[in-house]
XYZ file of C-alpha atoms in Angstrom:
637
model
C 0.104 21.304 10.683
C 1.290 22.430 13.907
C 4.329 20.590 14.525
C 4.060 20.822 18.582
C 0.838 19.007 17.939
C 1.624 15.800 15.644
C 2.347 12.127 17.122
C 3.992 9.805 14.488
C 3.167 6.150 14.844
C 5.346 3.659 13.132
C 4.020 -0.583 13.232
C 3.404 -3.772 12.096
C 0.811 -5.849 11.902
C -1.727 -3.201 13.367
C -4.429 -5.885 12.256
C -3.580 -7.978 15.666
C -5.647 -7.415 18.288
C -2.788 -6.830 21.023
C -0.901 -4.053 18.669
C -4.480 -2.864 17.700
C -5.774 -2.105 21.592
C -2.016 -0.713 21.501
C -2.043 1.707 19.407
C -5.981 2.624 20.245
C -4.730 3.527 23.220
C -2.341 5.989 22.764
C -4.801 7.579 20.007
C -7.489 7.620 22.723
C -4.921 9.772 24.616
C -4.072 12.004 22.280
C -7.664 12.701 21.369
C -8.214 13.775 25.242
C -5.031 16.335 24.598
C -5.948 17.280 21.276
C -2.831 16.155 19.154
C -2.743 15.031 16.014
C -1.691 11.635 15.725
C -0.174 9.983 12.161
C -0.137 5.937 11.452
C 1.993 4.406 9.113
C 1.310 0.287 9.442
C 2.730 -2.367 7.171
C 0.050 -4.841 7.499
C 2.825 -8.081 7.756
C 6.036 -8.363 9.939
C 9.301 -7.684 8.033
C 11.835 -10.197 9.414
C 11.394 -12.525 5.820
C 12.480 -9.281 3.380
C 10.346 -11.089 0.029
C 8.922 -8.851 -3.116
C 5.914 -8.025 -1.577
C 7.378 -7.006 1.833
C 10.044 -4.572 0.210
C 7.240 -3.048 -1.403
C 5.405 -2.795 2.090
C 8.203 -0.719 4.245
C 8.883 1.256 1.380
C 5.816 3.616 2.969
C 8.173 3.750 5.956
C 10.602 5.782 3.803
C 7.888 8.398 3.586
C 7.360 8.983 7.224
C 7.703 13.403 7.133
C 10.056 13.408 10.188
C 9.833 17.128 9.521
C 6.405 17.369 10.653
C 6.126 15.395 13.360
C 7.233 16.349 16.581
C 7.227 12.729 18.781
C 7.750 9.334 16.725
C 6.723 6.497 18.306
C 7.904 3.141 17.253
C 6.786 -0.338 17.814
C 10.076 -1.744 17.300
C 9.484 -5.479 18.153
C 6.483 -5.315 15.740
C 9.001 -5.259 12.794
C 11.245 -8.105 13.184
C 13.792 -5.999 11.161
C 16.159 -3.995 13.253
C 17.257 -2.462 10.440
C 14.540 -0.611 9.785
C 14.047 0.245 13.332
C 17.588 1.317 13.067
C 17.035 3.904 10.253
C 13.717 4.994 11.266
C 15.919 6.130 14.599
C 18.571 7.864 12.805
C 16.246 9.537 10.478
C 14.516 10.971 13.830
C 17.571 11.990 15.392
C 18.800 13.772 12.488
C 15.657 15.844 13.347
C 16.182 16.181 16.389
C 12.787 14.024 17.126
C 12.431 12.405 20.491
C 11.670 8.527 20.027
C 9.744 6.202 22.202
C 10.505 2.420 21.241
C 7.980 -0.194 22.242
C 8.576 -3.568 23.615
C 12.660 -3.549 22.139
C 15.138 -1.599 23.776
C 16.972 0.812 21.672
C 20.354 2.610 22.477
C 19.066 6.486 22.960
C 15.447 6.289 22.701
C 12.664 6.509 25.443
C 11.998 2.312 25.685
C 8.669 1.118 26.878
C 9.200 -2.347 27.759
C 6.988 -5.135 29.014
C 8.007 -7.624 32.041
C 7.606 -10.460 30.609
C 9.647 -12.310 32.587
C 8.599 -11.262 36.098
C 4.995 -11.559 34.894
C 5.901 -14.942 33.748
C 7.646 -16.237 37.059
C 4.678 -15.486 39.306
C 2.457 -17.242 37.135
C 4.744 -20.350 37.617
C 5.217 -19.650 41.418
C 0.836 -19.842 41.029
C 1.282 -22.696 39.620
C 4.230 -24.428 41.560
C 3.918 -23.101 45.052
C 0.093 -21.503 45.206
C -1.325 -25.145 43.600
C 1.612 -27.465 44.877
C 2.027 -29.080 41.263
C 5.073 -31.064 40.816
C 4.854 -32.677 37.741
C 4.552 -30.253 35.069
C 5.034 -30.130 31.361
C 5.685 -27.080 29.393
C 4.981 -25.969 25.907
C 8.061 -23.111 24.583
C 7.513 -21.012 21.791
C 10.990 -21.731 19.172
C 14.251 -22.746 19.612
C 16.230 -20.005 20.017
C 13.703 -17.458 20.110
C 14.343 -14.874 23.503
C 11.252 -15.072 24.625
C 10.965 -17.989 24.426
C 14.382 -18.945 26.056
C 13.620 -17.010 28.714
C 10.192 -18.099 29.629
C 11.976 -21.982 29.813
C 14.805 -20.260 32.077
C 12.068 -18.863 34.429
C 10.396 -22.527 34.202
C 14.153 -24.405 34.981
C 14.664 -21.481 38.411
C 11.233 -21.908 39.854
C 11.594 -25.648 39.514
C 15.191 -25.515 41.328
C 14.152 -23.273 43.795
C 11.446 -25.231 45.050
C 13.636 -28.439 44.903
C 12.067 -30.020 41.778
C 13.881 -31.111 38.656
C 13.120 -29.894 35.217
C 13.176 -33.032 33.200
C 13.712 -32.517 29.750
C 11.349 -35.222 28.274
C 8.739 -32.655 29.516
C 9.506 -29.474 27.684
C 8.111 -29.319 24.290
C 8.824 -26.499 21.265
C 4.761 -25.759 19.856
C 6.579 -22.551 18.263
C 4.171 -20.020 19.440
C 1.272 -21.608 16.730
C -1.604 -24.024 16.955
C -0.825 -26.835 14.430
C 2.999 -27.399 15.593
C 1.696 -26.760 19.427
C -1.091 -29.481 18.834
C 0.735 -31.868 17.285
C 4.102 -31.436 20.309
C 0.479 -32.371 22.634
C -0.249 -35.555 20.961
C 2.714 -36.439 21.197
C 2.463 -36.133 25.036
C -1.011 -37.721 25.091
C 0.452 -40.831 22.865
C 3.293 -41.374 26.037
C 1.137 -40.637 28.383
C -1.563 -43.970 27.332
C 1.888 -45.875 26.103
C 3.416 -45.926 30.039
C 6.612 -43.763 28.935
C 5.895 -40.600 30.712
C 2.862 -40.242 33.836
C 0.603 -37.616 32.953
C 1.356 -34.329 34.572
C -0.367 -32.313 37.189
C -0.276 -29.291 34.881
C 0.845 -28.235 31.266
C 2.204 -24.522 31.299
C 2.508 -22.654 27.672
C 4.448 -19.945 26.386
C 1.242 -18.169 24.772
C -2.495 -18.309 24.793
C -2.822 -19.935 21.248
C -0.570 -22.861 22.237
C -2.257 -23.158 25.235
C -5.817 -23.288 23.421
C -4.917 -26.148 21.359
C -3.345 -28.193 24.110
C -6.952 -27.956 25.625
C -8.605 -28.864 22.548
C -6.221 -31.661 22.531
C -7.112 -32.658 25.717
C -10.808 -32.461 25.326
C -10.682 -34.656 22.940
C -8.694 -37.477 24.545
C -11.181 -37.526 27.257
C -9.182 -35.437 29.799
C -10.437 -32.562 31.682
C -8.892 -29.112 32.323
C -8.643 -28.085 35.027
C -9.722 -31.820 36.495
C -7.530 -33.515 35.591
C -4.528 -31.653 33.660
C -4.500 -27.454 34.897
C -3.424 -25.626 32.424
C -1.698 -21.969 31.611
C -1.098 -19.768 28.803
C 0.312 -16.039 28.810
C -0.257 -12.924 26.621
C -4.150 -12.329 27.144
C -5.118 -13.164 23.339
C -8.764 -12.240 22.522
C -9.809 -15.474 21.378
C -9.355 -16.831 25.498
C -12.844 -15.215 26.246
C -14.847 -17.308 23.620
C -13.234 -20.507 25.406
C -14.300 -22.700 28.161
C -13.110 -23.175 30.536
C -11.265 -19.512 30.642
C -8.017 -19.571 30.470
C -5.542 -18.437 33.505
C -2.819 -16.217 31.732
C -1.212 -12.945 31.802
C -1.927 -9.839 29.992
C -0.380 -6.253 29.121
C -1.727 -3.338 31.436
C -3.550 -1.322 28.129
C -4.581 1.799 30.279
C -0.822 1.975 31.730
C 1.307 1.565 28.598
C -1.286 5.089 27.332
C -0.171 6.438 30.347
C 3.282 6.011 30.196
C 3.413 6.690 26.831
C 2.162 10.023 27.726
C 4.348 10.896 30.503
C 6.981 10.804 28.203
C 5.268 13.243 25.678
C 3.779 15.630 27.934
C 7.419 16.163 29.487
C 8.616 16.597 26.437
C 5.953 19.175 25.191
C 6.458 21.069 28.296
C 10.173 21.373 27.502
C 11.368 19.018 30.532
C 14.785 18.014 29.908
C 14.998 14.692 30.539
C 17.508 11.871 29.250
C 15.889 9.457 27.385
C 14.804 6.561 29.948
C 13.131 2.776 30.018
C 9.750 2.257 31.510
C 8.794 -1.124 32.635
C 5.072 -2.219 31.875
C 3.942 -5.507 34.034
C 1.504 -7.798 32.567
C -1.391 -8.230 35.100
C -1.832 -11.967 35.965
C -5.392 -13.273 35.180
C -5.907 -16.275 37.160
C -9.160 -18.008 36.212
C -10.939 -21.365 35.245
C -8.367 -23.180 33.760
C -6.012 -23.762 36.892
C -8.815 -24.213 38.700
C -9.035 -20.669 40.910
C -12.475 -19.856 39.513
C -15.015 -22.777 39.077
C -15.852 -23.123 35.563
C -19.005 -21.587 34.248
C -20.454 -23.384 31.350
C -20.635 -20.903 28.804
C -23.863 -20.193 26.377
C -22.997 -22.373 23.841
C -25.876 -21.710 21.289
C -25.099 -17.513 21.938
C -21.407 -18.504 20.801
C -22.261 -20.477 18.075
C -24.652 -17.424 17.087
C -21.793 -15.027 17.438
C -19.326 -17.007 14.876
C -21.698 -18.058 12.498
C -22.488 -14.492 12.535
C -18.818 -13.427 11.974
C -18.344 -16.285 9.429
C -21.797 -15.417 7.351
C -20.151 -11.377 7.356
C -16.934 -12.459 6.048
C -18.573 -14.862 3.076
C -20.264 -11.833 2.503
C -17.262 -9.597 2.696
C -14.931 -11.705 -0.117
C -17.811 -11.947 -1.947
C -17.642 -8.413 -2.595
C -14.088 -7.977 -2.572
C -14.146 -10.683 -5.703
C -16.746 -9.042 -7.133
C -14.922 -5.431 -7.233
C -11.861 -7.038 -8.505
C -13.312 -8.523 -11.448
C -15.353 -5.248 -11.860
C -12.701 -2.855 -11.563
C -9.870 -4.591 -13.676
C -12.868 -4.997 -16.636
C -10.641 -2.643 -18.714
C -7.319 -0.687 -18.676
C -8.087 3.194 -17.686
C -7.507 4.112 -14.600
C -10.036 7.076 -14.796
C -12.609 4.677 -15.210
C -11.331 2.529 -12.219
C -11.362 5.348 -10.142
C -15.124 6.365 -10.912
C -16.054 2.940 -10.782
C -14.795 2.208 -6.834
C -17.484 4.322 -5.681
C -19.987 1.372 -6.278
C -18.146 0.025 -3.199
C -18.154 3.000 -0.611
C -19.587 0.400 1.826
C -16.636 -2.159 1.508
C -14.906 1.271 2.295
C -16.611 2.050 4.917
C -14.569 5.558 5.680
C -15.971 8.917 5.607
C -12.286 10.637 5.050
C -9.513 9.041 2.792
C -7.472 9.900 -0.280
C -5.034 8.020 -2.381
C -1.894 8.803 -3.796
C -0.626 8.033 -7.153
C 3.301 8.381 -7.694
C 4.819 8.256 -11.242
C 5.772 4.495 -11.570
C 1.639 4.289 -12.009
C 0.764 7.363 -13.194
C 3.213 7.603 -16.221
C 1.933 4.050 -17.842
C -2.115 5.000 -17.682
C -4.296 6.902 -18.755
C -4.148 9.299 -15.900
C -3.260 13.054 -16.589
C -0.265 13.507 -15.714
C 1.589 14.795 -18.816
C 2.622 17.884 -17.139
C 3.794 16.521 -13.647
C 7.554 16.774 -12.931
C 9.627 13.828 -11.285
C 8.730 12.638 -8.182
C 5.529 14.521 -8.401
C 2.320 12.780 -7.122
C -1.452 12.554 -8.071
C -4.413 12.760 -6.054
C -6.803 10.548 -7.721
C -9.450 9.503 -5.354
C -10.861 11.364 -2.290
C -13.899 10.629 -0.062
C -14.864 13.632 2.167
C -17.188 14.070 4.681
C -18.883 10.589 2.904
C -18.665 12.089 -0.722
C -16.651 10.602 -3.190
C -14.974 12.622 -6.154
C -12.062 11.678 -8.390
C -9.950 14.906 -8.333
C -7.402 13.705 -10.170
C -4.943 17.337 -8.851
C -1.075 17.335 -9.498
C 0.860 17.365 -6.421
C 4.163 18.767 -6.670
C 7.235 16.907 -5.178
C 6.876 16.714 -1.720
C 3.637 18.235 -1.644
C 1.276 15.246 -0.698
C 1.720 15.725 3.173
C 1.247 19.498 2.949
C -2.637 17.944 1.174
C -2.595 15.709 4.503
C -2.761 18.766 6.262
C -6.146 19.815 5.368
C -7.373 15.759 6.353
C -5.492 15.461 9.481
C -6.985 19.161 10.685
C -10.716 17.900 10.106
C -10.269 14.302 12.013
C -7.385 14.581 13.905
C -5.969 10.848 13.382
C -5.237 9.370 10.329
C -3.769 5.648 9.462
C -1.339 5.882 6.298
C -1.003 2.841 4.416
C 1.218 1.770 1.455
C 0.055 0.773 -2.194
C 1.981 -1.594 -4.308
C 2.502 -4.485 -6.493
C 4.944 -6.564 -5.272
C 7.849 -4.335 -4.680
C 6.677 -1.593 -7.385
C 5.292 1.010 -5.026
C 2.258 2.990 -7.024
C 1.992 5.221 -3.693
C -0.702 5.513 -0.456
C -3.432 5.231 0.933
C -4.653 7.765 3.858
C -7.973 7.007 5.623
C -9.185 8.517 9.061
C -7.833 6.237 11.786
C -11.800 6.187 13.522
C -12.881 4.640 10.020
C -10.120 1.993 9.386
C -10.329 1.248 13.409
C -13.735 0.024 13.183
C -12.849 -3.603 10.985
C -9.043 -3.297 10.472
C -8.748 -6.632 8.989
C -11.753 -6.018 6.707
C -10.091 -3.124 5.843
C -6.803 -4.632 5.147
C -8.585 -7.251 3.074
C -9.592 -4.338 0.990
C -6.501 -2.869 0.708
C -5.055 -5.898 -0.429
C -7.725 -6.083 -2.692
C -7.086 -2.714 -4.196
C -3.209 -2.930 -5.060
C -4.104 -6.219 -7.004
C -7.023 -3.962 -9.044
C -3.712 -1.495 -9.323
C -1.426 -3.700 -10.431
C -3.982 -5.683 -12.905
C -5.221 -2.348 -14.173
C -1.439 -0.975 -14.493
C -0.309 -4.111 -16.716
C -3.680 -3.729 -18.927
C -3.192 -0.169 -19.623
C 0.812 -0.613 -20.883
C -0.196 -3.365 -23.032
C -3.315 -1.298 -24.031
C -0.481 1.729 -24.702
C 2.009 -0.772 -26.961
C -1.746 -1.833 -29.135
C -2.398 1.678 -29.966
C 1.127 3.187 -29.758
C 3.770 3.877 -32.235
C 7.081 2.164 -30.400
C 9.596 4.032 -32.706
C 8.096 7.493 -32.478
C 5.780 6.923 -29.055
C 2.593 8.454 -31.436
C -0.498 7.228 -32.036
C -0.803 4.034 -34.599
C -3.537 3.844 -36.634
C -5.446 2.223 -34.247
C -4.619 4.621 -31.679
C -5.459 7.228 -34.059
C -8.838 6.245 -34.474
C -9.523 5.187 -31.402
C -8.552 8.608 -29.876
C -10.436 10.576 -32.891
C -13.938 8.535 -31.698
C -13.438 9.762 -28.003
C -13.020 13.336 -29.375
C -16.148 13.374 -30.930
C -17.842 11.631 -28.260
C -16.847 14.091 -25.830
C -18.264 16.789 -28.291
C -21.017 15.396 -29.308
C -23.484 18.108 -28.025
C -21.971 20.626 -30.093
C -21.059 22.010 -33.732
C -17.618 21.065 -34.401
C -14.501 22.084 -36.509
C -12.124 19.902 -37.546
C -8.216 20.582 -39.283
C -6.426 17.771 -40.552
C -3.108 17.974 -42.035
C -1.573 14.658 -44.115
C 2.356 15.115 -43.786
C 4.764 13.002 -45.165
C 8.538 13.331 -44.496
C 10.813 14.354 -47.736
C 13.596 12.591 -48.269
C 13.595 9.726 -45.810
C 15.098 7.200 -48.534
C 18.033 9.981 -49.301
C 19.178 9.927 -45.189
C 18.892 5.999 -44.493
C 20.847 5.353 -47.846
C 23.426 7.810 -47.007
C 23.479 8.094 -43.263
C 22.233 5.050 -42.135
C 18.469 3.526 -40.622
C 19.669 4.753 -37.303
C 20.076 7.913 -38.268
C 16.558 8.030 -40.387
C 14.908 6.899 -36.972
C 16.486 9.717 -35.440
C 14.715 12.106 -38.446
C 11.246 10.181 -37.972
C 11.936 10.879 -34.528
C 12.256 14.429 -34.781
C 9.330 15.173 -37.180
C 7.221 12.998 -34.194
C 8.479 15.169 -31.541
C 7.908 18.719 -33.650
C 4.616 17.537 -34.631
C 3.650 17.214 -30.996
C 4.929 20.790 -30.157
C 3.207 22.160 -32.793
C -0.228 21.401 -31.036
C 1.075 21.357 -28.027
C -1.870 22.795 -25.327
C -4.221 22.931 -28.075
C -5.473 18.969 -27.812
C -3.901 17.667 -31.182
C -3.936 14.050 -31.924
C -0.937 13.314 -33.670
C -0.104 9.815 -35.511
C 2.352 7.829 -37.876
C 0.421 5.575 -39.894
C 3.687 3.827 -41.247
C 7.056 4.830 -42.658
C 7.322 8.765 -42.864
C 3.620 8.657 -42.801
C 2.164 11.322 -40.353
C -1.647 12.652 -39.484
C -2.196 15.683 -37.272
C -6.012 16.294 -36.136
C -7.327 19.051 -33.737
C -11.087 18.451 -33.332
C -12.737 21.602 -31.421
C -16.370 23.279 -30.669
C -16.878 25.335 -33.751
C -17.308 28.742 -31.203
C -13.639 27.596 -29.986
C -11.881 27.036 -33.672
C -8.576 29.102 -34.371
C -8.684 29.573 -37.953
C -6.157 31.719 -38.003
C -4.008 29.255 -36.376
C -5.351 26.574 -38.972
C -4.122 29.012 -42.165
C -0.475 29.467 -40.888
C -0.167 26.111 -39.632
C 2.178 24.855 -42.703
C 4.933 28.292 -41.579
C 4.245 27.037 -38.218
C 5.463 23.844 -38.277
C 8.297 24.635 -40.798
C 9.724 27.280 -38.613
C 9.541 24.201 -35.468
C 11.171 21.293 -38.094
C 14.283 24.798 -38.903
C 14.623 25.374 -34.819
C 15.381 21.298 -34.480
C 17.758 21.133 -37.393
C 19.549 23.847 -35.982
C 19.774 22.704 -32.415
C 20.842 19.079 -33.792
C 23.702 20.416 -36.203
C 22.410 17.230 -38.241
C 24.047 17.284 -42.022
C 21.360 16.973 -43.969
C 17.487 19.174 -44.110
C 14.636 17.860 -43.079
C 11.792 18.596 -44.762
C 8.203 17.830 -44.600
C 5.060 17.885 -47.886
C 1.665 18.271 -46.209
C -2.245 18.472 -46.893
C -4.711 20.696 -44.643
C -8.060 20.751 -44.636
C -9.956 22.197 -42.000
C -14.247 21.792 -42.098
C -17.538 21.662 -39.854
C -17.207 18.112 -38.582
C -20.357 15.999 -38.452
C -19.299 12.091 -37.023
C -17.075 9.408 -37.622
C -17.987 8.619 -40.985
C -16.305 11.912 -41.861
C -13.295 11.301 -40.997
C -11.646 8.921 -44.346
C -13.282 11.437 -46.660
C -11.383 14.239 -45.131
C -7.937 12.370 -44.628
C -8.120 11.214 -48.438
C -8.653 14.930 -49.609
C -5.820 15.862 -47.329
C -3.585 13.191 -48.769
C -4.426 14.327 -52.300
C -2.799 17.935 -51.474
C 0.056 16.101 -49.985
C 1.356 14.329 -52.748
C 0.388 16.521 -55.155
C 2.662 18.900 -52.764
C 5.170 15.736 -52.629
C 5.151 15.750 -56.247
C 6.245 19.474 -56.047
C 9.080 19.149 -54.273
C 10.630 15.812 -55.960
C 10.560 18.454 -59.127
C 12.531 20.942 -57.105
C 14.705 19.020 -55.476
C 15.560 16.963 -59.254
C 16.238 20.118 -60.802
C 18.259 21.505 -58.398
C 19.875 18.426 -58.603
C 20.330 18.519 -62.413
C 21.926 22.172 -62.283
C 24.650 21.071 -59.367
């Protein structure tokens, strides 16, 4: 990656419509200029720190401050200035110019919005262009800043034009539509009851508040703008759909891109500048609702079309997503999950992604990963150019943004999301920004979707690991054993195959625990596990305790491939492994091992006992052996 090149974009909520048109924007911009541009969203504001949302900003930690050369943070988006905070001082410590959006932030470029100048003109519209003098007015919370300063803008333009602000008129609808409705209703209920004359005008903090004061209106029988006009501010989507249109204020899109890219240009062309704030005014839309535009009755039936539309897609849409949970958590691998999500490329919808697996998933699956170091990752899905593959490559620590680099080349812009289970974080998710941009909510439904497959899949496979897992020694059980013996076979079932078994039972177990302790004969079953593991280490053993000091060691190969040599010297083998781990131990007492070995042309599964019970036959007749040597050696002492 060429770090002159590479935008990082920090945010929130990227599903919104505002922060999505946002962030478009400045992606739009960089495509004209040819950077590279790098997303990381948490799809929920962070301001209420529960499980799930430590788990979210936990892909903030991630953010490669290394190879990015501009960050650019939506500060406000977060509710958390803490995180703001340290995503500031992480970029400093790099030396990394930041540009902060819509919250100022001590020695960062600060692209701000003027709300409140934006805000007073629409209530000079509405107090000096219309002449209203009674006028109610719907705030967002109670001590919320933006909120407290739209109903100080309200309170000056009042007192400036000689008209009190009477407080029975101001009303807290918290920035939503149930509380805003219900503050309305209120209103309305005074209004028929004598205890307040109905205004000439209701002016809201938002568009959504202002939306269901309408709908509130409309259904008391009173007319907007006839009767009651009416104002919101922000510019929400959702406004166009209604009639009549609403008159409100909204963010200048193309300027905030430009702006945006003042800054960075300077900055690439080496201009040294101190960091400065930019102002961006919100263009006031006056329209149908305060009665500058007359209202145009709107094609109801096309409307209706559209949302039934939208509604019939989405029924559709968690459909599916139901129907790929239940699919994919229909077992506990995770190498079978990952095959099996191709079924859904559609719900994907992306022609470029990959996903991430760090250790805390890895290291309880199926996945193979026995070789990767700490903080390693694994690559184990990938969709390029529209084909899907399950690569499944070790990524050493660090490594997975180097990988990016190959991604980010081919599209340019790329949206990085986080994986997790409540506050367990299983790693990311990295799609092409131009895919995930098309339905971001969809998307994020999907996401969603997948960490709960991850999680359920996750839970399935450690209690699948304690069913066929041997807790003391972490080998196979018996039912592990067999289980693990089938797949073997299956996977060579095409071929001639060689089998060597060895039986091996620990000598002298009873002598340790009756001298030394249980603890210290679980350190001794213990060991034998662990040199019983090296001993076929890289060669695709299977190795087992069936109980006690009970032990099985099985290497099923394709006859072409079988080592008989290692086969005949496997008993010196392992002895020489069992000396090296006494030694290193400095443990006071030998320990020894009796074994069977038998190594034949394999046929199925129903070969299997018949071999193990000739195996065990050499053991203990080996056992036997031994007992007489040890007795006798015994007997001379």
């Amino acid at each position: 990656m060429e770090k002159e090149k590479i935008i990082g974009i920090c945010v929130a909520k990227m599903q919104d419509d505002t922060r999505q048109k946002q962030v478009r924007t400045i992606c739009m911009n960089a495509a004209r200029r040819n950077y590279q541009v790098m997303v990381f969203n948490v799809f929920q504001q962070l301001d209420n720190m529960n499980n799930f949302s430590q788990g979210e900003a936990r892909i903030l930690d991630t953010v490669p401050m290394d190879k990015l050369s501009v960050l650019v943070l939506f500060a406000e988006s977060f509710l958390n200035m803490k995180i703001v905070n340290s995503l500031v001082a992480r970029a400093r410590r790099r030396n990394l110019p930041v540009i902060c959006i819509d919250r100022r932030v001590e020695g960062c470029y600060n692209v701000l919005f003027a709300y409140e100048e934006s805000f007073e003109r629409l209530v000079r519209h509405i107090v000096e262009y219309h002449g209203c003098r009674r006028i109610n007015f719907m705030a967002g919370m109670e001590n919320n800043e933006f909120s407290d300063a739209r109903v100080r803008i309200f309170q000056k333009v009042l007192q400036e034009n000689g008209l009190a602000f009477e407080e029975e008129r101001l009303a807290y609808g918290e920035f939503w539509e149930a509380p805003a409705r219900a503050c309305c209703e209120k209103w309305v209920a005074m209004w028929k009851e004598g205890r307040q004359e109905m205004p000439e005008a209701i002016m809201c903090a938002n568009d959504m508040m202002a939306l269901a004061v309408d709908a509130v209106l409309k259904n008391h029988g009173i007319c907007v703008p006839d009767d009651i006009l009416l104002t919101g501010f922000d510019g929400m989507a959702l406004e166009k759909y209604c009639s009549p249109r609403l008159t409100t204020a909204c963010d200048d899109i193309e300027m905030i891109g430009k702006e945006i890219f003042c800054i960075i240009d300077s900055y690439f062309a080496e201009k040294k500048e101190k960091p400065y704030d930019i102002m961006i005014p919100f263009r006031t839309k006056c329209s149908e609702s305060c009665g500058c535009e007359e209202v145009q009755l709107c094609n109801q039936n096309e409307q209706i079309m559209f949302w039934y539309g939208k509604s019939a897609e989405m029924k559709t849409h968690f459909a599916d997503i139901f129907l790929m949970m239940t699919d994919l958590t229909d077992g506990y691998s995770a190498v079978d999950m990952a095959w099996q999500l191709e079924r859904y490329r559609d719900m994907i919808a992306a022609d470029y992604l990959m996903v991430f697996m760090n250790q805390t998933f890895y290291r309880d699956t199926d996945l193979p990963a026995d070789n990767c170091g700490c903080g390693s990752m694994l690559l184990l899905s990938q969709i390029w150019d529209g084909e899907y593959s399950v690569p499944l490559q070790q990524i050493p620590p660090k490594g997975e943004y180097n990988i990016l680099e190959k991604l980010i080349k081919e599209v340019g812009q790329i949206l990085v999301l986080p994986l997790h289970w409540q506050e367990e974080v299983y790693g990311f998710l990295a799609v092409s920004y131009q895919d995930a941009d098309k339905d971001l909510s969809a998307f994020y439904e999907f996401v969603l979707a997948y960490e709960q497959v991850l999680g359920t899949i996750r839970r399935q496979s450690q209690l699948h690991k304690m069913y066929i897992t041997d807790m003391l020694t972490q080998l196979y059980n018996r039912s592990g054993f067999y289980g693990r013996v089938r797949k073997r076979i299956k996977e060579l079932k095409d071929v001639e195959k060689m089998i060597f078994l060895a039986s091996i039972d620990m000598d002298g177990l009873k002598y340790i625990n009756d001298t030394y302790g249980h603890p210290e004969g679980d350190y001794a079953i213990k060991g034998v596990a662990g040199c019983l593991k090296e001993s076929v280490e890289g060669r695709n053993g299977i190795c087992a305790r069936f109980g006690g000091d009970e032990y099985i060691v099985v290497m099923i190969e394709e006859k072409k491939d079988a080592d008989l040599s290692f086969y005949e010297n496997y008993e010196k083998h392992l002895h020489g492994i069992l000396e090296q781990f006494v030694k290193e131990n400095r443990r006071p007492y030998m320990i020894g091992v009796s074994m069977g070995l038998v190594y034949r042309k394999l046929n199925d599964m129903s070969d299997i006992d018949r071999l193990m019970k000739e195996a065990d036959d050499m053991m203990y007749c080996q056992k036997s052996e031994h007992h007489q040597s040890r007795a006798s050696q015994e007997g001379q002492i």
